[in-house]
mmCIF file of C-alpha atoms in Angstrom:
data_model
loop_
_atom_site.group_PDB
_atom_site.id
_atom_site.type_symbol
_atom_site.label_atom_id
_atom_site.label_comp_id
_atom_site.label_asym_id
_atom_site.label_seq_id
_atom_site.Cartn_x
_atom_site.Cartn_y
_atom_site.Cartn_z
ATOM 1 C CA UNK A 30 -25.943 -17.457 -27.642
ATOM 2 C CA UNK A 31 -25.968 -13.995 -25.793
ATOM 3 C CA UNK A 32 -28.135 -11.336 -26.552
ATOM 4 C CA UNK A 33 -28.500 -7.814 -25.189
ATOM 5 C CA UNK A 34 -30.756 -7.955 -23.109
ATOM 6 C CA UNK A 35 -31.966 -6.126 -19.082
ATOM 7 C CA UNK A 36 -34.557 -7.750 -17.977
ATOM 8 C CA UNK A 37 -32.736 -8.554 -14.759
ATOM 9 C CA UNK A 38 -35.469 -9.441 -11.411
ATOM 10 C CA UNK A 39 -33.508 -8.071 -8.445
ATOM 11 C CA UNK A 40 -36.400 -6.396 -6.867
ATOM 12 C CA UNK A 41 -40.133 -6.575 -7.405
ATOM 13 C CA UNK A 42 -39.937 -2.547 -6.773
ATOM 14 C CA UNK A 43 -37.960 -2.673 -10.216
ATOM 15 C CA UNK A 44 -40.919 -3.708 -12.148
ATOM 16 C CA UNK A 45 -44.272 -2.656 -13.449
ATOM 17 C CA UNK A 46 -47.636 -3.920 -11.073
ATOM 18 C CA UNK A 47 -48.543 -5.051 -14.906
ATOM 19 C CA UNK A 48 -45.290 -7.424 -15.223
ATOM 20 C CA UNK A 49 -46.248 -8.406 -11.659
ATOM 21 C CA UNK A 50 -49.787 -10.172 -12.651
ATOM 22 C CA UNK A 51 -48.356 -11.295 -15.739
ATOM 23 C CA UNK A 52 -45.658 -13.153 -13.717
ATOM 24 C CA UNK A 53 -48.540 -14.420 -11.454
ATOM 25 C CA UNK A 54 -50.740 -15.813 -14.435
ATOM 26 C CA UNK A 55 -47.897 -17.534 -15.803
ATOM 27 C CA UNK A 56 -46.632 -19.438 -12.750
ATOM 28 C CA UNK A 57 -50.457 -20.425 -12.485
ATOM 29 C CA UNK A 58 -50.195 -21.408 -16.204
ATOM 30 C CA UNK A 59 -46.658 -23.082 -15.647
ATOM 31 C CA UNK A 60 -48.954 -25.014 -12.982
ATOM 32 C CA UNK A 61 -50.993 -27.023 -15.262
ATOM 33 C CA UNK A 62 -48.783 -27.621 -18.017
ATOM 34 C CA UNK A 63 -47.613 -28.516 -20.669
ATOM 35 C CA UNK A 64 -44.297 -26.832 -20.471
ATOM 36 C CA UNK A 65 -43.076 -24.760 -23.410
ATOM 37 C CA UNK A 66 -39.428 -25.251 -23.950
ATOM 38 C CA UNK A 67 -38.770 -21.397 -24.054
ATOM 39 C CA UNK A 68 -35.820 -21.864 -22.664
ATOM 40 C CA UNK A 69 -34.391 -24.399 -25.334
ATOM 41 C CA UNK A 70 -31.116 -23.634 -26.060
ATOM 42 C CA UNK A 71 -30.352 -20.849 -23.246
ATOM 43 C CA UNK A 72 -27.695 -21.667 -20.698
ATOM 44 C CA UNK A 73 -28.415 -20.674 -16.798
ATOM 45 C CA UNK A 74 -26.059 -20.720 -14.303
ATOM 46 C CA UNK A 75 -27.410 -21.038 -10.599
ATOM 47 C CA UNK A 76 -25.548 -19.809 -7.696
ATOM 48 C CA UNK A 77 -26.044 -20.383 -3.886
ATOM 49 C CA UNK A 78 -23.673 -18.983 -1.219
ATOM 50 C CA UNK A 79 -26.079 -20.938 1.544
ATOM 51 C CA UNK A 80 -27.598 -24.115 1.631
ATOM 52 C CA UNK A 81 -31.347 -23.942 -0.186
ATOM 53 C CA UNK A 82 -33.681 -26.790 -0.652
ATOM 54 C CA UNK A 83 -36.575 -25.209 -2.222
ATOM 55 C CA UNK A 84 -35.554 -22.146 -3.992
ATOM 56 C CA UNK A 85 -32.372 -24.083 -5.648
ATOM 57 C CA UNK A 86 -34.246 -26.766 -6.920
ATOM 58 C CA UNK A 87 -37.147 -25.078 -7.826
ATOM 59 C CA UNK A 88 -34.688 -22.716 -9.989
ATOM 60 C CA UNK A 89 -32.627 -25.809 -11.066
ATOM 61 C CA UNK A 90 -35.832 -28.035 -11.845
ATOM 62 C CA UNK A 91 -37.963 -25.169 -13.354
ATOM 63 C CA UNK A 92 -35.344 -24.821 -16.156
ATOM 64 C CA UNK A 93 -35.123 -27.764 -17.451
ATOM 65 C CA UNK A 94 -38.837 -28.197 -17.248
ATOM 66 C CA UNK A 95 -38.177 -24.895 -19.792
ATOM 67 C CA UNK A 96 -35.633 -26.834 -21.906
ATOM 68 C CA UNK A 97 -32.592 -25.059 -20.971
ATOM 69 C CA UNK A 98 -29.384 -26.577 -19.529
ATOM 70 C CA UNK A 99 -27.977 -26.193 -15.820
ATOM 71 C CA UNK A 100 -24.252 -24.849 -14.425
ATOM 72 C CA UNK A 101 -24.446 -24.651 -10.704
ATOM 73 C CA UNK A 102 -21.693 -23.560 -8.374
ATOM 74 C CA UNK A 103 -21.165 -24.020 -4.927
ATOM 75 C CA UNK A 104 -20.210 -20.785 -2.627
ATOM 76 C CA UNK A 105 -16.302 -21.405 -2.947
ATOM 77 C CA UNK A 106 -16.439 -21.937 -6.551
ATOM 78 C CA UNK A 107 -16.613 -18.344 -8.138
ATOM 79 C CA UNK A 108 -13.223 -16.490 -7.603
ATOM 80 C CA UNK A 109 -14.964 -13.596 -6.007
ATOM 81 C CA UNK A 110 -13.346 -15.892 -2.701
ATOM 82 C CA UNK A 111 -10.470 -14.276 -4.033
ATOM 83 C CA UNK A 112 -10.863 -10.987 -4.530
ATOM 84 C CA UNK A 113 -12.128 -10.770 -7.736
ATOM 85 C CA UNK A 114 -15.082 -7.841 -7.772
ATOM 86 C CA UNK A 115 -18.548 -9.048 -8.733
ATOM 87 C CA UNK A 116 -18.579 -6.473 -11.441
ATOM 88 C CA UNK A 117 -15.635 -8.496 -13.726
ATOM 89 C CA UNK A 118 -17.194 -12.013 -12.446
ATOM 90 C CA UNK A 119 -20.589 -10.862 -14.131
ATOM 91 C CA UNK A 120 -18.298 -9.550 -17.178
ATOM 92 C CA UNK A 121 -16.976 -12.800 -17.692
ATOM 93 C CA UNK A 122 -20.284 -15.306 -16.876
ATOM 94 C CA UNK A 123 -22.159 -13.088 -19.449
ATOM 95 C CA UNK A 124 -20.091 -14.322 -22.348
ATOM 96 C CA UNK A 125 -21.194 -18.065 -21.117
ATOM 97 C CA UNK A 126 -24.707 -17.807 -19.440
ATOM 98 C CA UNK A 127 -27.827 -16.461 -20.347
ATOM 99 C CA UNK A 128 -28.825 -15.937 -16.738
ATOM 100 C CA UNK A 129 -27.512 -15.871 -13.734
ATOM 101 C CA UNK A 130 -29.868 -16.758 -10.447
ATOM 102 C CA UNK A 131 -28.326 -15.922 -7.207
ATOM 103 C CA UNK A 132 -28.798 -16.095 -3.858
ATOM 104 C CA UNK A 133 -26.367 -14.194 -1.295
ATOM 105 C CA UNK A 134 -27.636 -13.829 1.505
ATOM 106 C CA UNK A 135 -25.853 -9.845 1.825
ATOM 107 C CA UNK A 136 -27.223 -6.812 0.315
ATOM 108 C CA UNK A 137 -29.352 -6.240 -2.823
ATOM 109 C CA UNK A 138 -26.992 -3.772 -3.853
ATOM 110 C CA UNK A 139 -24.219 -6.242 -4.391
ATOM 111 C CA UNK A 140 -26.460 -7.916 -6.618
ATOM 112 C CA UNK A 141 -26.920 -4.894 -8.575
ATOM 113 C CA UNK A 142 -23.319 -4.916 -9.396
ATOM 114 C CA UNK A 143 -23.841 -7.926 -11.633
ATOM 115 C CA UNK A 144 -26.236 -6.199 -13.396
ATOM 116 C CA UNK A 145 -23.361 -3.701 -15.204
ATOM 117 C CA UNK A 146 -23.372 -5.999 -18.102
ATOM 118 C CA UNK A 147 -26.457 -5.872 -20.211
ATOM 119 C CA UNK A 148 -26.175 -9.580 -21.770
ATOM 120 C CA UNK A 149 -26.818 -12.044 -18.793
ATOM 121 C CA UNK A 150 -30.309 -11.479 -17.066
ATOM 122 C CA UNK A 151 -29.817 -11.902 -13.574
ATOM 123 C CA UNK A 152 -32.162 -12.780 -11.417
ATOM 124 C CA UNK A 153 -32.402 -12.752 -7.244
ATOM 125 C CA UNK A 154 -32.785 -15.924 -5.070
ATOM 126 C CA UNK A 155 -32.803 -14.115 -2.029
ATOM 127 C CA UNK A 156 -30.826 -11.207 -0.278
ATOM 128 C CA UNK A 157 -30.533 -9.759 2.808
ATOM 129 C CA UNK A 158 -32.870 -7.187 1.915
ATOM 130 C CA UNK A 159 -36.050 -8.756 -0.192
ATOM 131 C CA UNK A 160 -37.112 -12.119 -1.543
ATOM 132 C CA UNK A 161 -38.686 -11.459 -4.797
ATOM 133 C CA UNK A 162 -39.037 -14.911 -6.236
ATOM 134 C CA UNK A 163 -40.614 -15.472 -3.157
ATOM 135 C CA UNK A 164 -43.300 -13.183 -3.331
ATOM 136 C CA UNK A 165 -44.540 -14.249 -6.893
ATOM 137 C CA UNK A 166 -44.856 -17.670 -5.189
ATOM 138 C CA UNK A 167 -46.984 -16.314 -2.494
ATOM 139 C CA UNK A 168 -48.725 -14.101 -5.023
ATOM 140 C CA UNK A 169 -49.559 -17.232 -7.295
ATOM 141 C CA UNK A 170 -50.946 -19.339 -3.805
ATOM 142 C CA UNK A 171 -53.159 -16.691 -3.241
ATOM 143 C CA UNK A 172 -54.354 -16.145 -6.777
ATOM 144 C CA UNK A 173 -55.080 -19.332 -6.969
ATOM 145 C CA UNK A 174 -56.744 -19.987 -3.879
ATOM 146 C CA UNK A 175 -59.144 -16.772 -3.941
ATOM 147 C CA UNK A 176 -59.117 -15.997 -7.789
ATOM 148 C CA UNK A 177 -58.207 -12.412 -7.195
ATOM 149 C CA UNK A 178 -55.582 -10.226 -5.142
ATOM 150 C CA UNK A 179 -57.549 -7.172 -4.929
ATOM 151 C CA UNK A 180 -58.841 -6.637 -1.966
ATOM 152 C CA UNK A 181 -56.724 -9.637 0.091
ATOM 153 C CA UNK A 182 -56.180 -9.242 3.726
ATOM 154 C CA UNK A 183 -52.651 -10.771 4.568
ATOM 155 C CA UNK A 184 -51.874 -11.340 8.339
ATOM 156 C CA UNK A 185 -47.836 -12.108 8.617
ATOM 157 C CA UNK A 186 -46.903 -13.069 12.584
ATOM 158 C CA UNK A 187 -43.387 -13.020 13.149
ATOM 159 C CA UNK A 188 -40.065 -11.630 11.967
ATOM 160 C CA UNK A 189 -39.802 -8.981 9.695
ATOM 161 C CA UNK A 190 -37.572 -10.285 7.284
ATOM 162 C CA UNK A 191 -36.305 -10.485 3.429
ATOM 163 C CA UNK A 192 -39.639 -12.841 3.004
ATOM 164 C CA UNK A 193 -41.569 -10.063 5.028
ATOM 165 C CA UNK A 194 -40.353 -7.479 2.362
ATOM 166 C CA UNK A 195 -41.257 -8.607 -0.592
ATOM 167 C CA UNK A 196 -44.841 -9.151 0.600
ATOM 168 C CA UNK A 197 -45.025 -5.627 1.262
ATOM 169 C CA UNK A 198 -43.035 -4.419 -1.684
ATOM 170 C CA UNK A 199 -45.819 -6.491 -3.567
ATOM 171 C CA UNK A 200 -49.577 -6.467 -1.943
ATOM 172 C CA UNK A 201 -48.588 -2.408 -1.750
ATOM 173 C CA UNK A 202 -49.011 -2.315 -5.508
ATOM 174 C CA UNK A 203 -52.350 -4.574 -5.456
ATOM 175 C CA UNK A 204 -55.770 -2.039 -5.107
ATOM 176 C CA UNK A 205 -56.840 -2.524 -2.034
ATOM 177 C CA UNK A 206 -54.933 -5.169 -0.810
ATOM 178 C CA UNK A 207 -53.682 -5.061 3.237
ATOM 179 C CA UNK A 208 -50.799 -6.379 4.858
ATOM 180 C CA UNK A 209 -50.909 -6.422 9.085
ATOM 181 C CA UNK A 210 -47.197 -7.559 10.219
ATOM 182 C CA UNK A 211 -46.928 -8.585 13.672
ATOM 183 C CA UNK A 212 -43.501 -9.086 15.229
ATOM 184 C CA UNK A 213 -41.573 -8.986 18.245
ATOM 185 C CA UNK A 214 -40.141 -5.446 19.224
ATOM 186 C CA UNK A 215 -36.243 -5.550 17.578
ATOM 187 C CA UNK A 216 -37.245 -7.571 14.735
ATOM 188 C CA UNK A 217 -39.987 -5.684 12.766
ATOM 189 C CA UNK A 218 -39.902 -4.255 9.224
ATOM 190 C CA UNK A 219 -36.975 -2.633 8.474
ATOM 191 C CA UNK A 220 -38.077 1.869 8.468
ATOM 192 C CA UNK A 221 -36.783 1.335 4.773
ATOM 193 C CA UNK A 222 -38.878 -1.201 3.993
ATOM 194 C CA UNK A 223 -41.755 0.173 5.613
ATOM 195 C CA UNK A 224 -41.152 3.450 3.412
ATOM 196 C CA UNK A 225 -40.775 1.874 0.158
ATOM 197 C CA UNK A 226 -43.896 0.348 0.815
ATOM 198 C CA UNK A 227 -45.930 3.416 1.790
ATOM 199 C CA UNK A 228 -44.925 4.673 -1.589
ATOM 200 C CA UNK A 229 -45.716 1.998 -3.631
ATOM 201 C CA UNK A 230 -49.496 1.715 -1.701
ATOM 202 C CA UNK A 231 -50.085 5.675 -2.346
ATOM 203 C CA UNK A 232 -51.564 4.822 -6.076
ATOM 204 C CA UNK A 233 -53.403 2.220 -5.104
ATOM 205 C CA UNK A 234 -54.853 2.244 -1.835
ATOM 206 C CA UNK A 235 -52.887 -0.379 -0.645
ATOM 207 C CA UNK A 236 -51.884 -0.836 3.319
ATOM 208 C CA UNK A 237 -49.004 -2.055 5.029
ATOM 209 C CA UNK A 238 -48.747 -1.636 9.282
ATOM 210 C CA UNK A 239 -46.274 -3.215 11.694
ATOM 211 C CA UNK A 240 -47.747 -4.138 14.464
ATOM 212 C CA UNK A 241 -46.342 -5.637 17.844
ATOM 213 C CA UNK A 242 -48.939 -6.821 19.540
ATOM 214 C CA UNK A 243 -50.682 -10.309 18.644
ATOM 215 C CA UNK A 244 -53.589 -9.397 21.239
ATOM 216 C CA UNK A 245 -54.815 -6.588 18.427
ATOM 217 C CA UNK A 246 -54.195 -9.177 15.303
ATOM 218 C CA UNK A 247 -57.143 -8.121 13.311
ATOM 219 C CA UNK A 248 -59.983 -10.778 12.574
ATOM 220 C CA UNK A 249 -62.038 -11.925 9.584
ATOM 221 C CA UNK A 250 -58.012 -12.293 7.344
ATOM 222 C CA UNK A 251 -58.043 -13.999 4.026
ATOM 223 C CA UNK A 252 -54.605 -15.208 4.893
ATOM 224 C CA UNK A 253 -52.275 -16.223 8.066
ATOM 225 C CA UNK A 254 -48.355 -16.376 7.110
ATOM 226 C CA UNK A 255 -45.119 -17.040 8.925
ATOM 227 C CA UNK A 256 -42.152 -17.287 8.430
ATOM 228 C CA UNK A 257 -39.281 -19.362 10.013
ATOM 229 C CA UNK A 258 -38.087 -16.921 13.341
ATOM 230 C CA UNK A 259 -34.156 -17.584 12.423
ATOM 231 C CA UNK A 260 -33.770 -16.663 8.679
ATOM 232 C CA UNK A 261 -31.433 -19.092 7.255
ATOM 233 C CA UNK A 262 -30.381 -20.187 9.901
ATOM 234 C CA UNK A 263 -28.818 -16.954 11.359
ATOM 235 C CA UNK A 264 -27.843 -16.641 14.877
ATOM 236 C CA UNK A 265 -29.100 -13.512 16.756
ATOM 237 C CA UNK A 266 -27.138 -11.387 18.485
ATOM 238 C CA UNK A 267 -29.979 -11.552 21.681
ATOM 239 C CA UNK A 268 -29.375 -15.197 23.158
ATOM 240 C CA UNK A 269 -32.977 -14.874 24.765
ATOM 241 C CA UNK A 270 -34.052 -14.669 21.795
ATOM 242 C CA UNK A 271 -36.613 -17.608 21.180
ATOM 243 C CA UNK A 272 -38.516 -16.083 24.512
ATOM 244 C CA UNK A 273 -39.202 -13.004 22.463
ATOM 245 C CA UNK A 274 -40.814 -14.851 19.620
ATOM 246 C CA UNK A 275 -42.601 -17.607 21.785
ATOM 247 C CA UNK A 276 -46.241 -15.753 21.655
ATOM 248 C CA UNK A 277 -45.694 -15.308 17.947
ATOM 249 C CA UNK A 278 -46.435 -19.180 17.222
ATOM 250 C CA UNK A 279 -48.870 -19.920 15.411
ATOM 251 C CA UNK A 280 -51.501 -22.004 16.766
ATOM 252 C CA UNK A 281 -54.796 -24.016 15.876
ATOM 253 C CA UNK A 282 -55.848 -20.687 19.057
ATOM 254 C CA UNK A 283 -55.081 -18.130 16.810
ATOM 255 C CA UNK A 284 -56.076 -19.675 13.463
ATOM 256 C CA UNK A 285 -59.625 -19.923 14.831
ATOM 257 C CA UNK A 286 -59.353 -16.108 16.331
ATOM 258 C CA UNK A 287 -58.571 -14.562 13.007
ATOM 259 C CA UNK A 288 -59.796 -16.830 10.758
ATOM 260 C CA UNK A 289 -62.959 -16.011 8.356
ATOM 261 C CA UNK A 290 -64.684 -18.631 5.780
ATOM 262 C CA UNK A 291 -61.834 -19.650 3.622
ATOM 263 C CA UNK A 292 -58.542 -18.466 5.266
ATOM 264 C CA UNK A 293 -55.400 -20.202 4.371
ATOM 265 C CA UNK A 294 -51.995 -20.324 6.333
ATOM 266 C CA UNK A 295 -49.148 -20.268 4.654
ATOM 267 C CA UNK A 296 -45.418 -20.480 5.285
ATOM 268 C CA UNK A 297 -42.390 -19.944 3.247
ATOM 269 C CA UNK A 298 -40.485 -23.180 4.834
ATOM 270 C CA UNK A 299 -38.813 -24.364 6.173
ATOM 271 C CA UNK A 300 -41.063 -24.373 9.514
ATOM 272 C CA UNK A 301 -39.725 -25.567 12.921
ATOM 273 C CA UNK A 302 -42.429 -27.153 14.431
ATOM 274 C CA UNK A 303 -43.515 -26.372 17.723
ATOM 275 C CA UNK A 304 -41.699 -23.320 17.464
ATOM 276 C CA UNK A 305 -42.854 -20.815 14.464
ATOM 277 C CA UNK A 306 -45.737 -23.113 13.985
ATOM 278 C CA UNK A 307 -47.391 -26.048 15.277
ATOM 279 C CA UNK A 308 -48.024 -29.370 13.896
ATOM 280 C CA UNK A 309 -51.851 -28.956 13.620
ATOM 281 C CA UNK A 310 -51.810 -26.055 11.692
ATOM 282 C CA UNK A 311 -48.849 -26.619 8.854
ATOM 283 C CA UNK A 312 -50.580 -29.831 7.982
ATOM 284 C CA UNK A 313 -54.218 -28.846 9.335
ATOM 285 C CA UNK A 314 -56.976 -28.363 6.148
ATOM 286 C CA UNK A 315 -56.408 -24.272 6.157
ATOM 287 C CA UNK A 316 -52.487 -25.448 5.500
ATOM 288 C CA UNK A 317 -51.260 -24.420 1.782
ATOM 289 C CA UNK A 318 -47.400 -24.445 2.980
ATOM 290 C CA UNK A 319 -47.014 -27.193 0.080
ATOM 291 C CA UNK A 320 -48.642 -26.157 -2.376
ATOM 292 C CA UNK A 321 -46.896 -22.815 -1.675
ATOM 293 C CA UNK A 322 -43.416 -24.950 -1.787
ATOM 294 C CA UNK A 323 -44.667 -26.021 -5.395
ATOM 295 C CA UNK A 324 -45.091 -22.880 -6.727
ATOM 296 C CA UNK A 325 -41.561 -21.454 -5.516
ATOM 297 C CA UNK A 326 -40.800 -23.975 -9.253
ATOM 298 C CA UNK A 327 -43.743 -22.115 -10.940
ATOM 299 C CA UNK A 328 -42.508 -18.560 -10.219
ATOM 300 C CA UNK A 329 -38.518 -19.589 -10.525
ATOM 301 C CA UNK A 330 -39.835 -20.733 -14.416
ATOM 302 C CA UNK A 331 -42.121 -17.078 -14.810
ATOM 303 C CA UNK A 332 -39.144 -15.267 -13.875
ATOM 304 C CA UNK A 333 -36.409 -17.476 -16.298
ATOM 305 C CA UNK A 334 -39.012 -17.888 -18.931
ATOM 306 C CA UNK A 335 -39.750 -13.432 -18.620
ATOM 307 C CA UNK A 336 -36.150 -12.794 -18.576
ATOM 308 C CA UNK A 337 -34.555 -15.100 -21.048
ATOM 309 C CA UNK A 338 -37.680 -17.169 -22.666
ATOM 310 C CA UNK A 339 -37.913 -16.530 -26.437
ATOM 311 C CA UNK A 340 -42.144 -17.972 -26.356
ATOM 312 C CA UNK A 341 -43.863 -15.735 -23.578
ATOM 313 C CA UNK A 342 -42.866 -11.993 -24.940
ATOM 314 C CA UNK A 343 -39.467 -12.484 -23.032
ATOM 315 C CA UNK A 344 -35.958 -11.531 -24.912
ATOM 316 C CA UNK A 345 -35.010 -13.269 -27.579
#
């Protein structure tokens, strides 16, 4: 059942731009059907230390749309609640699964430590540090709404977080492509992040700049993203918080102040209304939150079908 095999996704910095758009094409492909059962036979466990409504199911639904079969486990269910090290747990699941998707919620470099085995591909739902399923879903929206990244203008309001990352580890590596983030003092880009990304965007004339102030939001944007203010849920440490990130709503205002012919808005969900976003805007005509929802399953199936799939070029 196992193979050897490393085509692990923990970060999008960890593969080529060219994997990258061939992930893209195939979530738009995944899209429109029919579904090849590349997956048929493979086994892929799915594990979720916080609650998830989109990124689990899209993971859970997106391989059996593949043909493969399901073990899910809850966040008490692994025996790493018990001291066991990640390292063994990924020893032992490799003899079982095929792949192993994900999400805790701490650093990407504990998620590296499942990667010591070379059997089970293992694949990140979302860390602390970077959301890279994610950002093939945002990737594919795009692509599909404009035809082409090069050249996009992406304007993300709000925190700078894991969801924030992984649009700037990405668009960095597109020619041409800009990112503007605008956040709140205290809750920008991480100087890491920020740093990867300037290194990724020096091939390709790529840009990525935090900003702070929504009064100098640049104009004439293909694109107008947020993000949920409280990542998962998180409480902040600043109880004042929510006054910080009050002029960082998006608003039907500020839609029509940066928007050109064509922008979109987008938003990772899930959105608190009145609070990242208004009502008139997530469900306004420029909205593509949904369809952006839908391909979270699209991307979750490029990424099983590149690391396990035995139809697409993936392992065997």
């Amino acid at each position: 059942m196992v193979t050897d095999l490393t085509n692990h996704f923990i970060s999008t910095i960890d593969v080529s731009h060219e994997t990258l758009r061939d992930l893209v094409d195939r979530a738009i492909e995944f899209s429109h059907g029919p579904f090849p059962q590349s997956l048929n036979g493979k086994l892929v466990g799915i594990y979720f230390r916080r609650s998830s409504t989109r990124t689990r199911t899209a993971f859970w639904t997106g391989a059996l749309r593949l043909g493969a079969q399901v073990v899910t486990f809850g966040p008490d269910d692994l025996q790493i609640t018990t001291g066991e090290t990640w390292s063994d747990t990924a020893r032992v699941l490799s003899g079982y699964l095929d792949a192993f998707v994900a999400r805790t919620n701490n650093t990407v470099e504990e998620l590296r430590e499942l990667t010591g085995q070379n059997r089970m591909a293992v694949i990140n739902a979302l860390t602390a540090n970077e959301h890279p399923t994610q950002a093939i879903a945002d990737l594919t929206t795009i692509t599909e709404e404009f035809g082409d990244l090069s050249g996009v203008h992406v304007l993300y309001v709000g925190e700078g977080n894991s969801t924030a990352a992984a649009l700037a580890f990405t668009l960095a590596r597109i020619p041409g492509a800009r990112l503007t983030v605008i956040s709140p003092r205290g809750y920008e880009l991480p100087a890491a992040s920020l740093e990867i990304a300037a290194r990724l965007a020096a091939s390709t004339d790529g840009t990525v700049v935090q900003a702070f102030d929504l009064d100098d939001a640049p104009t004439g944007v293909n694109v107008v993203y947020t993000s949920r203010w409280q990542t998962m849920g998180t409480p902040k440490a600043d109880p004042s918080w929510q006054a910080d990130f009050a002029p960082y709503r998006v608003t039907e205002k500020l839609m029509k102040r940066v928007s050109s012919d064509g922008t979109i808005f987008m938003h990772d969900l899930p959105a608190v209304r009145g609070g990242d976003t208004d009502d008139a805007v997530l469900d306004g005509p420029q909205s593509r939150a949904f369809r952006q929802a839908y391909h979270k399953m699209t991307a979750a199936m490029a990424v099983l079908d590149w690391s396990v799939g035995t139809a697409t070029g993936g392992p065997a």
